[in-house]
Amino acid sequence: MITAGVRATARIGARADGRGGTALPVLEGEGPLAPRRTRASGTEARVILVGAMSGPLGGDRFAVEAEVAEGARLHVGSAAATIALPGQTKDEARYDVRLTVADGAELHWLPEQLICAGGSDLRVATRVELAPGARLVLREEQVLGRVGEEPGRLTSRLAMRIAGRTVLDQELACGPGAPGGWDGPAGLAGHRAIGQLIVARPEFADEPVTARPLTGTAVLVPLPGPAALVTAVAPDARVLRRLLDEALAALTP
């Protein structure tokens, strides 16, 4: 019997605990999405997303929501890479991420890679809502295919608003069935790992970053508002992580 796919949502809520730390009054997950509290680091609460089963598979609908209230600091990572796999249906899988950060709050969103295995069809959408005085470090790493296999299809959208103003809204489509040219010289040029890094700091409003190439194939550009975007492509996930780590170090005071 063919199923319609798994629906699952994880929710994380962080707030200042009144003692200089961060509490997690909301920490819940469904099915394959299991957020787990780990040891705090100073005033920062830490959460790891654990995948309790394979996926997303074709037809699955996953969502993760995180909200960081004023004065709170939250760091979210994942226990392992997420691997999109073909399912019993021909439907695409969806993975939606919604992040909200208030004034005086800080979020580090640093999951492991998302890998689109051969035959998979995944649509990812990340939407970020920041207050003017919020701080954010967000990293996305997407890999087309496992070692030695053809890539799956990936459609990825990343959108961010600061103080209600859209400062970034972009979409990438690649893999089988994507519009022509995605792997050509004006696209990925044969690379199989794609990464983006967003750093938002109120200080950038007075001292915006300067657009410039970084190490290897990474490029830094300022965004309207107190934020910066780094994009990079690489032959594999290991090289991509190194490029993004170096970029983050360059943007960290």
Short mmCIF file of C-alpha atoms in Angstrom, two decimals:
data_model
loop_
_atom_site.label_atom_id
_atom_site.label_comp_id
_atom_site.label_asym_id
_atom_site.label_seq_id
_atom_site.Cartn_x
_atom_site.Cartn_y
_atom_site.Cartn_z
CA MET A 1 0.00 0.00 0.00
CA ILE A 2 1.40 3.44 -0.96
CA THR A 3 1.23 6.04 1.81
CA ALA A 4 0.97 9.80 1.48
CA GLY A 5 4.20 10.39 3.36
CA VAL A 6 5.10 11.43 6.90
CA ARG A 7 4.08 14.79 8.38
CA ALA A 8 6.23 16.00 11.26
CA THR A 9 7.04 19.30 12.97
CA ALA A 10 9.63 20.21 15.60
CA ARG A 11 9.30 23.38 17.69
CA ILE A 12 11.92 25.17 19.76
CA GLY A 13 11.23 28.22 21.92
CA ALA A 14 13.94 30.06 23.86
CA ARG A 15 13.59 32.91 26.36
CA ALA A 16 15.76 34.65 28.95
CA ASP A 17 15.45 32.87 32.29
CA GLY A 18 15.91 36.02 34.42
CA ARG A 19 19.20 34.76 35.87
CA GLY A 20 21.48 35.56 32.95
CA GLY A 21 20.82 32.32 31.09
CA THR A 22 18.38 30.96 28.51
CA ALA A 23 15.43 28.68 29.18
CA LEU A 24 13.71 26.38 26.68
CA PRO A 25 9.99 26.44 27.53
CA VAL A 26 9.18 24.87 24.14
CA LEU A 27 11.09 21.80 22.98
CA GLU A 28 8.96 19.29 21.14
CA GLY A 29 9.14 17.09 18.09
CA GLU A 30 7.05 14.62 16.12
CA GLY A 31 7.98 11.37 14.39
CA PRO A 32 11.47 11.63 12.88
CA LEU A 33 12.20 15.11 14.27
CA ALA A 34 13.56 14.95 17.81
CA PRO A 35 15.08 18.12 19.33
CA ARG A 36 17.28 17.39 22.35
CA ARG A 37 18.67 19.80 24.91
CA THR A 38 22.44 19.56 25.41
CA ARG A 39 24.84 21.20 27.86
CA ALA A 40 24.53 24.99 27.84
CA SER A 41 27.51 27.19 27.02
CA GLY A 42 27.51 30.26 29.27
CA THR A 43 24.28 32.16 28.66
CA GLU A 44 23.55 30.18 25.48
CA ALA A 45 21.11 27.25 25.40
CA ARG A 46 22.03 24.45 23.02
CA VAL A 47 19.78 22.06 21.10
CA ILE A 48 20.60 19.17 18.79
CA LEU A 49 18.12 17.92 16.19
CA VAL A 50 18.22 14.14 16.08
CA GLY A 51 16.77 12.24 13.12
CA ALA A 52 14.83 9.31 14.52
CA MET A 53 14.39 7.67 11.09
CA SER A 54 15.51 8.02 7.48
CA GLY A 55 14.24 10.85 5.38
CA PRO A 56 12.71 12.94 4.20
CA LEU A 57 11.41 10.50 1.60
CA GLY A 58 9.23 11.35 -1.38
CA GLY A 59 5.91 12.70 -0.14
CA ASP A 60 7.16 13.58 3.36
CA ARG A 61 6.50 17.02 4.85
CA PHE A 62 8.92 18.08 7.59
CA ALA A 63 9.02 21.45 9.37
CA VAL A 64 11.19 22.98 12.08
CA GLU A 65 10.22 26.18 13.89
CA ALA A 66 12.45 28.12 16.28
CA GLU A 67 11.61 31.33 18.12
CA VAL A 68 14.14 33.22 20.25
CA ALA A 69 12.65 35.83 22.58
CA GLU A 70 14.29 39.07 23.73
CA GLY A 71 17.50 38.53 25.68
CA ALA A 72 17.78 34.81 24.88
CA ARG A 73 20.68 33.08 23.13
CA LEU A 74 20.17 29.78 21.28
CA HIS A 75 22.49 27.46 19.35
CA VAL A 76 20.88 24.73 17.20
CA GLY A 77 22.81 21.98 15.43
CA SER A 78 22.05 18.47 14.24
CA ALA A 79 23.43 15.09 15.18
CA ALA A 80 24.17 14.02 11.59
CA ALA A 81 23.58 14.93 7.99
CA THR A 82 20.01 14.82 6.67
CA ILE A 83 19.65 12.56 3.62
CA ALA A 84 16.73 13.02 1.23
CA LEU A 85 15.84 9.68 -0.37
CA PRO A 86 13.38 8.54 -3.04
CA GLY A 87 10.12 7.29 -1.59
CA GLN A 88 7.30 5.00 -2.66
CA THR A 89 5.54 7.90 -4.37
CA LYS A 90 6.76 10.26 -7.08
CA ASP A 91 5.80 13.27 -4.95
CA GLU A 92 8.48 15.71 -3.87
CA ALA A 93 9.52 15.88 -0.23
CA ARG A 94 9.35 19.20 1.62
CA TYR A 95 11.50 20.53 4.46
CA ASP A 96 10.44 23.93 5.83
CA VAL A 97 12.41 25.94 8.38
CA ARG A 98 10.94 29.03 10.09
CA LEU A 99 13.14 31.12 12.38
CA THR A 100 12.15 34.19 14.43
CA VAL A 101 14.61 36.24 16.49
CA ALA A 102 13.61 39.19 18.68
CA ASP A 103 15.49 42.37 19.60
CA GLY A 104 18.47 41.65 21.83
CA ALA A 105 18.26 37.92 21.05
CA GLU A 106 20.79 35.72 19.24
CA LEU A 107 20.44 32.52 17.20
CA HIS A 108 23.14 30.31 15.78
CA TRP A 109 21.51 27.93 13.28
CA LEU A 110 24.22 25.45 12.28
CA PRO A 111 22.81 22.09 11.13
CA GLU A 112 24.87 19.46 9.34
CA GLN A 113 24.68 18.97 5.58
CA LEU A 114 21.53 18.14 3.65
CA ILE A 115 22.29 15.47 1.05
CA CYS A 116 20.02 14.83 -1.95
CA ALA A 117 20.58 11.17 -2.81
CA GLY A 118 20.13 9.91 -6.36
CA GLY A 119 16.45 9.68 -7.33
CA SER A 120 15.24 12.02 -4.59
CA ASP A 121 13.20 15.19 -5.13
CA LEU A 122 13.39 17.71 -2.29
CA ARG A 123 12.06 21.24 -1.86
CA VAL A 124 13.60 23.19 1.03
CA ALA A 125 12.33 26.57 2.22
CA THR A 126 14.00 28.59 4.98
CA ARG A 127 12.27 31.77 6.16
CA VAL A 128 13.89 34.07 8.71
CA GLU A 129 12.26 36.96 10.56
CA LEU A 130 14.63 39.24 12.50
CA ALA A 131 13.98 42.25 14.70
CA PRO A 132 16.32 45.23 14.06
CA GLY A 133 18.51 44.41 17.06
CA ALA A 134 18.63 40.62 16.54
CA ARG A 135 21.80 38.63 15.93
CA LEU A 136 21.99 35.62 13.65
CA VAL A 137 24.48 33.13 12.28
CA LEU A 138 22.82 30.78 9.79
CA ARG A 139 24.59 28.14 7.72
CA GLU A 140 23.08 26.03 4.95
CA GLU A 141 25.06 23.24 3.27
CA GLN A 142 23.50 21.19 0.49
CA VAL A 143 25.18 18.28 -1.29
CA LEU A 144 23.98 16.80 -4.57
CA GLY A 145 24.31 13.03 -4.35
CA ARG A 146 26.34 10.73 -2.17
CA VAL A 147 29.82 9.66 -3.20
CA GLY A 148 29.80 8.07 -6.65
CA GLU A 149 26.09 8.56 -7.42
CA GLU A 150 24.08 10.93 -9.57
CA PRO A 151 22.44 13.83 -7.74
CA GLY A 152 18.83 14.06 -6.72
CA ARG A 153 16.74 17.09 -7.55
CA LEU A 154 16.89 20.04 -5.14
CA THR A 155 14.85 23.21 -5.05
CA SER A 156 15.97 25.53 -2.27
CA ARG A 157 14.56 28.90 -1.23
CA LEU A 158 16.09 31.20 1.39
CA ALA A 159 14.24 34.34 2.47
CA MET A 160 14.95 36.79 5.28
CA ARG A 161 13.25 39.91 6.60
CA ILE A 162 14.69 42.42 9.05
CA ALA A 163 12.24 44.75 10.80
CA GLY A 164 9.58 43.64 8.33
CA ARG A 165 11.70 44.50 5.28
CA THR A 166 12.72 41.80 2.85
CA VAL A 167 16.52 41.82 2.51
CA LEU A 168 16.98 38.44 0.82
CA ASP A 169 14.74 36.15 -1.21
CA GLN A 170 16.45 33.73 -3.55
CA GLU A 171 15.77 30.30 -5.00
CA LEU A 172 18.06 27.67 -6.47
CA ALA A 173 17.00 24.66 -8.56
CA CYS A 174 19.44 21.95 -9.58
CA GLY A 175 19.58 18.27 -10.39
CA PRO A 176 17.57 16.20 -12.88
CA GLY A 177 14.61 18.09 -14.28
CA ALA A 178 15.86 21.51 -13.13
CA PRO A 179 16.00 24.36 -15.67
CA GLY A 180 18.84 24.02 -18.16
CA GLY A 181 22.22 25.43 -17.32
CA TRP A 182 22.19 24.64 -13.59
CA ASP A 183 25.45 22.68 -13.92
CA GLY A 184 27.07 24.88 -16.56
CA PRO A 185 29.71 27.61 -16.24
CA ALA A 186 27.10 30.12 -15.03
CA GLY A 187 25.73 27.60 -12.52
CA LEU A 188 27.52 25.08 -10.35
CA ALA A 189 30.22 24.39 -12.97
CA GLY A 190 30.45 20.75 -11.98
CA HIS A 191 30.54 21.34 -8.22
CA ARG A 192 28.29 19.20 -6.03
CA ALA A 193 28.27 21.10 -2.71
CA ILE A 194 26.49 24.44 -2.27
CA GLY A 195 26.66 26.59 0.84
CA GLN A 196 25.31 29.83 2.23
CA LEU A 197 26.17 31.70 5.39
CA ILE A 198 24.21 34.64 6.80
CA VAL A 199 25.59 36.78 9.59
CA ALA A 200 23.35 39.52 11.01
CA ARG A 201 24.76 41.94 13.59
CA PRO A 202 23.41 45.39 14.54
CA GLU A 203 26.96 46.76 14.12
CA PHE A 204 26.75 46.17 10.36
CA ALA A 205 24.22 49.02 10.14
CA ASP A 206 27.02 51.53 10.84
CA GLU A 207 29.88 49.51 9.37
CA PRO A 208 28.51 47.40 6.48
CA VAL A 209 30.72 44.73 5.01
CA THR A 210 32.37 45.23 1.64
CA ALA A 211 31.52 42.92 -1.24
CA ARG A 212 34.57 40.83 -2.08
CA PRO A 213 35.75 37.35 -3.04
CA LEU A 214 36.91 35.17 -0.17
CA THR A 215 38.99 32.00 -0.12
CA GLY A 216 38.44 29.66 -3.08
CA THR A 217 34.95 29.91 -4.55
CA ALA A 218 33.32 31.86 -1.68
CA VAL A 219 31.94 35.38 -2.18
CA LEU A 220 30.85 37.90 0.44
CA VAL A 221 28.14 40.51 -0.22
CA PRO A 222 26.36 42.97 2.08
CA LEU A 223 22.59 42.73 2.46
CA PRO A 224 20.27 45.72 2.88
CA GLY A 225 20.17 46.11 6.65
CA PRO A 226 22.70 44.89 9.24
CA ALA A 227 23.58 41.59 7.56
CA ALA A 228 26.03 39.87 5.23
CA LEU A 229 25.70 36.87 2.92
CA VAL A 230 28.41 34.41 1.91
CA THR A 231 27.80 31.95 -0.92
CA ALA A 232 30.15 29.16 -1.95
CA VAL A 233 30.34 26.08 -4.13
CA ALA A 234 32.80 23.24 -3.66
CA PRO A 235 33.56 19.76 -4.98
CA ASP A 236 32.48 18.12 -1.71
CA ALA A 237 31.10 18.77 1.76
CA ARG A 238 34.50 18.81 3.46
CA VAL A 239 35.84 21.63 1.30
CA LEU A 240 32.56 23.53 1.58
CA ARG A 241 32.65 23.44 5.39
CA ARG A 242 36.20 24.78 5.40
CA LEU A 243 35.22 27.69 3.13
CA LEU A 244 32.23 28.62 5.30
CA ASP A 245 34.20 28.28 8.55
CA GLU A 246 36.85 30.64 7.20
CA ALA A 247 34.15 33.10 6.11
CA LEU A 248 32.52 33.02 9.55
CA ALA A 249 35.87 33.66 11.22
CA ALA A 250 36.36 36.70 8.96
CA LEU A 251 32.97 38.10 10.01
CA THR A 252 33.34 37.40 13.73
CA PRO A 253 34.81 40.16 15.90
#
